[in-house]
XYZ file of C-alpha atoms in Angstrom:
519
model
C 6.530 -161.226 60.600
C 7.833 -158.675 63.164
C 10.993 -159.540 64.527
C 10.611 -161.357 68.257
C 11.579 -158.414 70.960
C 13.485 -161.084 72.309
C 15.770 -161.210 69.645
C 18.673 -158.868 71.066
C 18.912 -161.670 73.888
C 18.932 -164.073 71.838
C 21.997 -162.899 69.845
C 23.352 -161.013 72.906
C 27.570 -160.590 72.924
C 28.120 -163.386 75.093
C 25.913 -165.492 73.195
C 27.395 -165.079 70.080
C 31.030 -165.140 71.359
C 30.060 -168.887 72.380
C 29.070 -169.463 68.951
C 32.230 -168.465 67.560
C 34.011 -170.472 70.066
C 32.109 -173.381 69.192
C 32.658 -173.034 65.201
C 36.356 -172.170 65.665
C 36.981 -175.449 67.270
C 34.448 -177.960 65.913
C 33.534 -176.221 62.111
C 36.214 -177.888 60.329
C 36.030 -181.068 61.615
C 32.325 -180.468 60.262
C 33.328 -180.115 57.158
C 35.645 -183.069 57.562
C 32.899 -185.463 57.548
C 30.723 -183.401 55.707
C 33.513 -184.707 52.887
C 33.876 -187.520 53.921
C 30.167 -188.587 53.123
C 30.832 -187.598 49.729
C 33.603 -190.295 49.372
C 31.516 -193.286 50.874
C 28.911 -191.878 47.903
C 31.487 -192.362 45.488
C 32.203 -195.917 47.030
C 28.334 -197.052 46.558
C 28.316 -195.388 43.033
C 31.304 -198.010 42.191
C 29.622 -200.821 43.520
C 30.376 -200.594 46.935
C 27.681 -202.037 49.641
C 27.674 -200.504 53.276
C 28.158 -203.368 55.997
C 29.163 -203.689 59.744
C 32.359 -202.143 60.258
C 34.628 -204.574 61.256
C 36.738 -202.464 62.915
C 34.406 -201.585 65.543
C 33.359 -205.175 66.123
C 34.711 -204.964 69.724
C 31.922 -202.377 70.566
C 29.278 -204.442 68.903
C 30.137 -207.263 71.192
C 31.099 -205.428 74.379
C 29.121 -205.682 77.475
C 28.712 -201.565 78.313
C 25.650 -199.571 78.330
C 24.576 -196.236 78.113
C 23.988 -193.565 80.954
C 20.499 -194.449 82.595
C 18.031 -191.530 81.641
C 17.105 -188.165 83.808
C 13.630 -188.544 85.424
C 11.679 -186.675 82.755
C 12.827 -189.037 79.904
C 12.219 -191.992 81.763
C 8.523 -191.972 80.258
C 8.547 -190.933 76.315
C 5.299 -193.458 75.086
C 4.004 -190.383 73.569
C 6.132 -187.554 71.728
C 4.661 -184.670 69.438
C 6.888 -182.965 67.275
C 6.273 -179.627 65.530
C 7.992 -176.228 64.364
C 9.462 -173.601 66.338
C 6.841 -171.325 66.210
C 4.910 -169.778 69.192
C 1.321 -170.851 69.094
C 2.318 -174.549 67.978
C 4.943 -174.768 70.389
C 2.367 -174.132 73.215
C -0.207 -176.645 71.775
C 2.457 -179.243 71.493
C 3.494 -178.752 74.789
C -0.106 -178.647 76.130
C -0.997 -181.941 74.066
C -0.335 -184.305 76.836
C 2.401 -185.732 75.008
C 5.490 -186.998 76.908
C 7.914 -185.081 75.289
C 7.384 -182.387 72.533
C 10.300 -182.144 70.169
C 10.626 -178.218 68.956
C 12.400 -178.869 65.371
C 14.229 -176.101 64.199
C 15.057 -179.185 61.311
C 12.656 -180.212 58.606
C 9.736 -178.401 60.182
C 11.340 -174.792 60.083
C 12.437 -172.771 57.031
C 15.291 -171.536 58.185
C 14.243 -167.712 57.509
C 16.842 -165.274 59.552
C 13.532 -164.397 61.194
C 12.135 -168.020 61.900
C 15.682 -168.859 63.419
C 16.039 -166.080 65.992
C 12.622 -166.011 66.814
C 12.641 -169.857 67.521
C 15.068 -169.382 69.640
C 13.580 -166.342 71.480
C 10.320 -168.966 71.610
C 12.348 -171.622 73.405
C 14.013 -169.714 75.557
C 10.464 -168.327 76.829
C 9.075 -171.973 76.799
C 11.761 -172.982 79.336
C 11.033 -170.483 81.379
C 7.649 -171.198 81.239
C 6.764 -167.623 80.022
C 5.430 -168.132 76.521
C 2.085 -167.168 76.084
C 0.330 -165.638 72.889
C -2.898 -163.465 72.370
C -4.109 -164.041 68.852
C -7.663 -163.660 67.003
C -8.760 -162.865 70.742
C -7.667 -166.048 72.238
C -4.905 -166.228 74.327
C -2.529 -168.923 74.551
C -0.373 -170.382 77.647
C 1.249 -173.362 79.389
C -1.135 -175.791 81.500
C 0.366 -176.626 84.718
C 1.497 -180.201 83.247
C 3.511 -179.870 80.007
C 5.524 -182.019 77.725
C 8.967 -182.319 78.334
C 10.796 -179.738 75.988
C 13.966 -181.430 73.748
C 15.086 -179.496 70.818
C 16.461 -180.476 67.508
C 19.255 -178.748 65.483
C 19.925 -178.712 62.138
C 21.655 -181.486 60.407
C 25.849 -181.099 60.225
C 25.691 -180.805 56.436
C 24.180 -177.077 56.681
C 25.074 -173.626 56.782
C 23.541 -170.865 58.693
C 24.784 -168.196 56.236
C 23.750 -165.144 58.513
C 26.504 -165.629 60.572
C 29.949 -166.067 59.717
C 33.227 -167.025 61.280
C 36.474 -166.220 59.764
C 35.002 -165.411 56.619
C 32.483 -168.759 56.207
C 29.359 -169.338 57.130
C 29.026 -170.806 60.375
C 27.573 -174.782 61.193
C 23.748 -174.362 61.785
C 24.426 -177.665 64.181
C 26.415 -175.137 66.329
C 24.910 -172.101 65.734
C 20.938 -173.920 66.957
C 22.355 -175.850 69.452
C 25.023 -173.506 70.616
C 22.488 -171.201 71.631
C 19.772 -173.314 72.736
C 22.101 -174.891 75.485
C 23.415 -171.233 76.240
C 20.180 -169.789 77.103
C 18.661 -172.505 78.565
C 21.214 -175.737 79.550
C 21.167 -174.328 83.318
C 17.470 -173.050 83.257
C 16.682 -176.378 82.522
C 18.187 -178.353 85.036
C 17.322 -175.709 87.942
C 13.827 -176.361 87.046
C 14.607 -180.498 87.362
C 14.793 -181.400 83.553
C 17.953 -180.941 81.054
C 19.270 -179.691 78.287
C 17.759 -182.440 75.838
C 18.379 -182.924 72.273
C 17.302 -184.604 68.819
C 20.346 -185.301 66.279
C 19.279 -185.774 62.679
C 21.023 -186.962 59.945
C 24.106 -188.034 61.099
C 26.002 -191.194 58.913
C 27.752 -193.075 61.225
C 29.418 -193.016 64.257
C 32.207 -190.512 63.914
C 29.890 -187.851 63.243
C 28.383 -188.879 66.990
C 31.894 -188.618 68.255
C 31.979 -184.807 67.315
C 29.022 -183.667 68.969
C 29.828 -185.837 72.420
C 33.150 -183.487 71.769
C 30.590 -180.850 71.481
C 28.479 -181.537 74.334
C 31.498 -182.614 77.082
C 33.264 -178.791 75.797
C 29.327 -177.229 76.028
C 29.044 -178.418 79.817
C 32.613 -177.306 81.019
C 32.445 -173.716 79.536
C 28.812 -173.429 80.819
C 29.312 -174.816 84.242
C 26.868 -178.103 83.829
C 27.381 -181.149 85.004
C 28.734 -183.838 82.538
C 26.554 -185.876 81.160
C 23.514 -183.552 81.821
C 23.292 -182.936 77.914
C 20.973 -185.673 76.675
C 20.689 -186.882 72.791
C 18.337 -188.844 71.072
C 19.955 -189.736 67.438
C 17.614 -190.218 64.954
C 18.493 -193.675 62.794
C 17.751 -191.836 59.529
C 20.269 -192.731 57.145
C 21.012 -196.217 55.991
C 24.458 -195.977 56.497
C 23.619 -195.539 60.391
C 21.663 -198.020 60.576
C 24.888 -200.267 60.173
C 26.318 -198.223 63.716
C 23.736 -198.118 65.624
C 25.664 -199.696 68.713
C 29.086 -197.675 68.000
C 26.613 -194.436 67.670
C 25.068 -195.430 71.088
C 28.766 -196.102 72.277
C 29.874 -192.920 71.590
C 27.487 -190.937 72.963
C 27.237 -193.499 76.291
C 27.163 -190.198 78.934
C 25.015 -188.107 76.712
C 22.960 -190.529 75.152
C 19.338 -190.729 75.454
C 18.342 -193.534 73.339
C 17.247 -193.875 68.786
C 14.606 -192.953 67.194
C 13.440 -194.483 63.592
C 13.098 -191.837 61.637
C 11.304 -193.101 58.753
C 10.973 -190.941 56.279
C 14.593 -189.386 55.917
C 15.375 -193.207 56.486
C 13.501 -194.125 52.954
C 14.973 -191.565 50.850
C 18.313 -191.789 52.252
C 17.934 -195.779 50.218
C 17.130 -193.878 47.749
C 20.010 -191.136 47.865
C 22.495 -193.666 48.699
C 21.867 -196.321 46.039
C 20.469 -194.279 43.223
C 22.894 -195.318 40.253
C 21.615 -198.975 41.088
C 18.003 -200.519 39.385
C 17.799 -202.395 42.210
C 17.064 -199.827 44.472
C 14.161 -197.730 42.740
C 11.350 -198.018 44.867
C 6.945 -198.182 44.127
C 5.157 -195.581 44.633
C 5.510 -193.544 47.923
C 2.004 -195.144 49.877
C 3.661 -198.648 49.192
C 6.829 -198.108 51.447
C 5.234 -198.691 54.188
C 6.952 -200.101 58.002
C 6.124 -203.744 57.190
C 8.635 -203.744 53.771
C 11.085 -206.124 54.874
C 14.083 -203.582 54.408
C 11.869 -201.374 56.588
C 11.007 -204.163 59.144
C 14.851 -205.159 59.866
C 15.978 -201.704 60.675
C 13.029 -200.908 63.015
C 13.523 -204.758 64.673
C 17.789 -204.265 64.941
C 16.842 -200.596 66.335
C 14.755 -202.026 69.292
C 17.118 -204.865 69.774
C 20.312 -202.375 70.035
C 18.563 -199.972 72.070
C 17.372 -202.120 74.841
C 21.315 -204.236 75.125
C 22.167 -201.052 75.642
C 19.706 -199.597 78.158
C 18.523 -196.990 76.156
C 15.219 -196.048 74.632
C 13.796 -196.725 71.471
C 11.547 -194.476 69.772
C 9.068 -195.118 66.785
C 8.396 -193.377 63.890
C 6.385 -190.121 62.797
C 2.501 -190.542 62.127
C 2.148 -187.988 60.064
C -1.502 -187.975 59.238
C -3.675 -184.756 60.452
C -7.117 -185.686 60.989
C -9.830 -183.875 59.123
C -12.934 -183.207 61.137
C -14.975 -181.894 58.070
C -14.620 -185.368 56.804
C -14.971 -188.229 59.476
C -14.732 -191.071 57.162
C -11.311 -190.372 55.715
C -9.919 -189.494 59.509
C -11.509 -193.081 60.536
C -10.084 -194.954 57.714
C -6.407 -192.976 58.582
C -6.634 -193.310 62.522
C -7.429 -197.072 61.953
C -4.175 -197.092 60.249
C -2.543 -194.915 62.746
C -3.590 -197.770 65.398
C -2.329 -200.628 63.537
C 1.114 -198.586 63.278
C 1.313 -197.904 66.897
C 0.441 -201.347 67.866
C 2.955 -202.779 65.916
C 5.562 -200.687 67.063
C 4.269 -201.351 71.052
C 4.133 -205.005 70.600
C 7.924 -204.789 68.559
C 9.248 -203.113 72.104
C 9.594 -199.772 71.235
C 9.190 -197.753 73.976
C 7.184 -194.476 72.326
C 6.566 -193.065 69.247
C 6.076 -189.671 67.367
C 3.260 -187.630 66.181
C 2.553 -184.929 64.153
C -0.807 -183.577 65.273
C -1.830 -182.999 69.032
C -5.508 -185.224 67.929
C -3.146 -188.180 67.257
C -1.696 -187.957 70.897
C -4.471 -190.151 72.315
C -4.951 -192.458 69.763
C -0.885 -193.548 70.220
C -0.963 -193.317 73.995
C -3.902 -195.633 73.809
C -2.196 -198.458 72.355
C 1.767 -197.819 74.174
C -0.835 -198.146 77.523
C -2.029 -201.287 76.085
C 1.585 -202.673 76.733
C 3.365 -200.754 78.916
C 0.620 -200.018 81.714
C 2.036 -198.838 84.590
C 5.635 -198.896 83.342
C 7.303 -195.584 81.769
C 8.965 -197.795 79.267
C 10.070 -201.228 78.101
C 13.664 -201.041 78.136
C 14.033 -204.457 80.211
C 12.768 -206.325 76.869
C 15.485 -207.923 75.115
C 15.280 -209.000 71.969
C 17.511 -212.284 71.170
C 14.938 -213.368 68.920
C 16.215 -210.849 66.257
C 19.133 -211.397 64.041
C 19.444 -209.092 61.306
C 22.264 -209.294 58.704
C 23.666 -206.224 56.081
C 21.224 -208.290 53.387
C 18.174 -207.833 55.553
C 19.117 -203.604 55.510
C 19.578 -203.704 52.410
C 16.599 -205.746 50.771
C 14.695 -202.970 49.295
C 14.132 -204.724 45.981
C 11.247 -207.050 47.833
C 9.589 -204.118 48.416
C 5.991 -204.849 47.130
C 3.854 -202.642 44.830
C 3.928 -200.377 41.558
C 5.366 -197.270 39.882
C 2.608 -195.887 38.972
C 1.946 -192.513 36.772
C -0.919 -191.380 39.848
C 2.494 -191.896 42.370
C 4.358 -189.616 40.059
C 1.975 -187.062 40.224
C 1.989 -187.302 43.876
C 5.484 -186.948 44.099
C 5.354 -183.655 41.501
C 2.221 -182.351 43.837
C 3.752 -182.487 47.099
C 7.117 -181.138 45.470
C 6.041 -178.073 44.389
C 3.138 -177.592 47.098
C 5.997 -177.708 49.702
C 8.764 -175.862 48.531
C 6.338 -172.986 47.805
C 5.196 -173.018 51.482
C 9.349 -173.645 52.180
C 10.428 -171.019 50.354
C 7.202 -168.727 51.735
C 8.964 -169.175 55.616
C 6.418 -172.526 56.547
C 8.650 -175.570 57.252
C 5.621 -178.036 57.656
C 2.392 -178.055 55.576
C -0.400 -179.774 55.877
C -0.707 -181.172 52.001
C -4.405 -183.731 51.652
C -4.388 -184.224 55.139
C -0.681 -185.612 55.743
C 1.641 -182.808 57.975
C 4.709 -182.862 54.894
C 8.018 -181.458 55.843
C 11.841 -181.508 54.624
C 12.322 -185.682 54.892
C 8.703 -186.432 53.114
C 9.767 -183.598 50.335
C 12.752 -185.426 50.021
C 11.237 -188.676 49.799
C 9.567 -187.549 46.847
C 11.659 -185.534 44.774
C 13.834 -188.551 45.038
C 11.351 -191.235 43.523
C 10.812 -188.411 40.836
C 14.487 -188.408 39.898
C 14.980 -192.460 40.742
C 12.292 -192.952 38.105
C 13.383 -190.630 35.457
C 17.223 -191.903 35.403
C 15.791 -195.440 35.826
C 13.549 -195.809 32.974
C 10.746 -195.611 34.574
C 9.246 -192.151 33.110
C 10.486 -190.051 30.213
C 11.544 -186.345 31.221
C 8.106 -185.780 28.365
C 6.070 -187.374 30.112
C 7.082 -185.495 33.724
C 7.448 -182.066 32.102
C 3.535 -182.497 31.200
C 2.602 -183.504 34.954
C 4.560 -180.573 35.691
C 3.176 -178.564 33.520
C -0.718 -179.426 34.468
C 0.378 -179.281 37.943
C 1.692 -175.898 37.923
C -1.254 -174.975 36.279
C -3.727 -176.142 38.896
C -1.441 -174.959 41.370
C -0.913 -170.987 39.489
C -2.237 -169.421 43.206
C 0.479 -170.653 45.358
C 2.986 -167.715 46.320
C 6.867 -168.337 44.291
C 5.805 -171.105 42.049
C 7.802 -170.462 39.749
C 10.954 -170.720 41.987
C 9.696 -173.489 43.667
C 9.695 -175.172 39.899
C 12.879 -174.421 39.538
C 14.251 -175.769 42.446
C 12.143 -178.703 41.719
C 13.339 -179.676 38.416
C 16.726 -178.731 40.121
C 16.949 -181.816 42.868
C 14.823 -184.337 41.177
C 15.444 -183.963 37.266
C 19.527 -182.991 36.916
C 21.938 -184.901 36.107
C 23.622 -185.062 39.800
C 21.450 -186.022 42.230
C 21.804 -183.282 44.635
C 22.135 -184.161 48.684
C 19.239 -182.540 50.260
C 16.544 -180.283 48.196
C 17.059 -177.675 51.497
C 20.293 -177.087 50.405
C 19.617 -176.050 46.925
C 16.530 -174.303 48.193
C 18.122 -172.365 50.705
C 19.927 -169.931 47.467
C 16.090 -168.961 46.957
C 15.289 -168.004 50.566
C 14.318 -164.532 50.657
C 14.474 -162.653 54.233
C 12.070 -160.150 52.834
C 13.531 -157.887 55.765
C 12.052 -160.115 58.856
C 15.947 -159.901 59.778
C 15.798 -159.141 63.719
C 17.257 -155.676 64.769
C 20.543 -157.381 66.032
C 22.623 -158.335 62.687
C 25.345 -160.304 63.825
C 28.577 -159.181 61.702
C 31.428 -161.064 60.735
C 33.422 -162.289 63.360
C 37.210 -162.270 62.983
């Protein structure tokens, strides 16, 4: 892939100064908590079960609420979300979605190239001049488009392109640093905002740092406070014990939760994996109506709407397949089902993956909402959930089953070939799989193995027929590795991107600006 001619911009002087700025005075409290999830993983590895913090037990009960939302958030029934590259970004924004989510996250391999050409994309999309001429089509914005909010990456990586005093800089700053430089004043000129997702974050300190973030990012850029909207994603068990301090924290800049189900499961599985309890059926069985599943999705809406703020379903992530109609009808009656539940629960919109799905979920948020953008006035007293609701996995129902495990080996290695090939979301047997589903099931696979449940023999051969059926797809082999690396060591590795980002080959797609070392 050519570099984007954009990309000098992109990484311009000033831009990059305000990166350093930003790492220089929020990197190491980064790390901080970066270490500090290591030592509530060595609590839960001695026995230790997560629980509301009493210490924060005045917020919990307090009578505050967030900042109401801008105009263009007020409605979110519908939101797409999709990779930072150009021709999906302009179908996602063209789907009639509310809001289109450009993830520079689990649906981008962060490639040098991918990176600064993502950002070149956005900064064309809010200026409403991305287009694209490909295979003789051309591609633009319709005169109604999503709105645009963009996700960073997680705090616990690196963007190892750039460094700062000798280490690699935080990609949270570095993707968000230079999303709300280009394009935090563009936006509101135009009447939206600077809007983001947060992934991944643990608990409610690690919200405190990026309000610090976002209240420094709107003084040195001249916005308004408060104009920088989030939308956390509740994606890690242990945050699904803060959601109100998380909320609190972010009050000015806050934009509402999202249940983000997928990271969600295999962080249970991450967090608890030294205890039998905890190993989980096969991958299809974990569905929204487990009862561990079911409590955080019920306390999410509940939370959200004392507080004012939205609440956001979880990813469909089913493509459909118009070659074969009776598998798409058989998945979009599931789809429905999903939707309708979350509706009639009070969420007030959910995610997609595909722009074909857009209609389907619209049809059943209209069902309920109607005329109103949302459903925020809905209370919820009806639910009480309690730290042994959260943390009931083991009624989970269904099997471990040997055709799970080769789903979990298949999906692996299909997507950390495509991964480490530069494509951060692949459509594997009609599902859209990216980072969190990977994750999901490289962590069954090593659940299983260190639970009894499999023999390393018997997953060696699955491997072994698998990589055999599989021989055409580009860096098998390394994709193996990394493979048997996160889900059959010893350690259980935090997130298979991290280990897979050591194999990440540029292949010389670097941009013509390269950034050196500041000091």
């Amino acid at each position: 892939m050519a570099p984007h001619p954009a990309a000098g911009t992109v990484l311009s002087a000033e831009a990059v100064d305000f990166v350093v700025d930003l790492q220089r005075r929020f990197g190491q409290r980064r790390l901080d908590l970066v270490a500090d999830r290591g030592d509530r993983q060595a609590g839960i590895d001695a026995g230790q079960r997560p629980d509301f913090l009493p210490a924060t037990a005045h917020v919990r009960a307090g009578d505050w609420q967030v900042a109401p939302p801008p105009k263009d958030l007020l409605d979110r029934r519908v939101e797409i979300t999709g990779p930072v590259e150009r021709k999906m970004m302009i179908n996602a924004l063209n789907s009639g979605a509310s809001v289109f989510m450009a993830d520079f996250e689990d649906a981008t391999s962060p490639t040098w190239a991918n990176v600064v050409t993502g950002q070149a994309n956005l900064r064309d999309a809010y200026r409403r001049t991305i287009s694209l001429e490909q295979d003789g089509k051309r591609y633009e914005l319709a005169d109604e488009t999503a709105t645009l909010v963009v996700r960073p990456r997680g705090w616990h990586l690196p963007e190892r392109h750039m460094t700062v005093d000798g280490q690699p800089v935080s990609a949270s700053l570095f993707d968000a640093g230079l999303a709300l430089f280009h394009n935090g004043r563009e936006a509101l000129d135009r009447g939206s905002g600077p809007y983001l997702y947060l992934p991944k974050l643990e608990g409610h300190l690690e919200a405190r740092l990026w309000n610090e973030v976002f209240t420094y990012c709107e003084r040195a850029l001249g916005l308004e406070h408060g104009s920088i909207r989030a939308t956390v994603l509740i994606e890690t068990i242990l945050a699904a014990f803060e959601m109100d301090e998380i909320l609190y924290e972010l009050r000015d800049h806050s934009a509402g939760l999202n249940a983000g189900r997928w990271d969600y499961v295999f962080s249970v599985t991450k967090k608890f994996r030294t205890d039998p309890s905890f190993v989980l059926p096969d991958r299809a069985s974990v569905t929204m109506t487990a009862p561990f599943m079911r409590a955080y999705t019920e306390l999410l809406v509940a939370t959200c709407h004392k507080r004012g703020a939205h609440a956001i379903g979880g990813m469909s992530a089913f493509i459909p397949n118009r070659r074969n109609p009776e598998v798409t009808e058989r998945a979009l009656a599931q789809v429905r089902a999903d939707k309708e539940r979350e509706a009639g629960d009070g969420f007030d919109g959910t995610w997609v993956a595909h722009p074909d799905l857009v209609a389907v979920a619209r049809q059943e948020f209209d069902a309920v909402l109607g005329e109103r953008p949302n459903q925020v006035e809905r209370q919820r007293p009806d639910v009480s959930v309690t730290a042994i609701d959260l943390l009931a996995v083991d009624r989970t129902a269904g099997e471990v089953t040997i055709d799970g495990l080769r789903t979990n080996v298949e999906i692996g290695l299909r997507y950390l070939s495509a991964w480490l090939s530069g494509v951060g979301a692949a459509a594997i047997h009609d599902l859209m799989e990216d980072a969190a589903t990977a994750e999901i099931s490289r962590g069954q696979v090593w659940q299983w193995l260190h639970h009894g449940r499999f023999t390393r023999r018997q997953i060696d051969t699955v491997l072994d027929e698998l990589a055999t059926e599989l021989a055409d797809l580009p860096r098998l082999d390394e994709a193996r590795q990394v493979f048997e690396r996160v889900a059959l060591g010893d350690d259980f590795p935090e997130f298979l991107t991290l280990v897979a980002y050591a194999f990440l080959a540029d292949g010389g797609d670097h941009p013509d600006h390269d950034p050196k070392e500041q000091s």
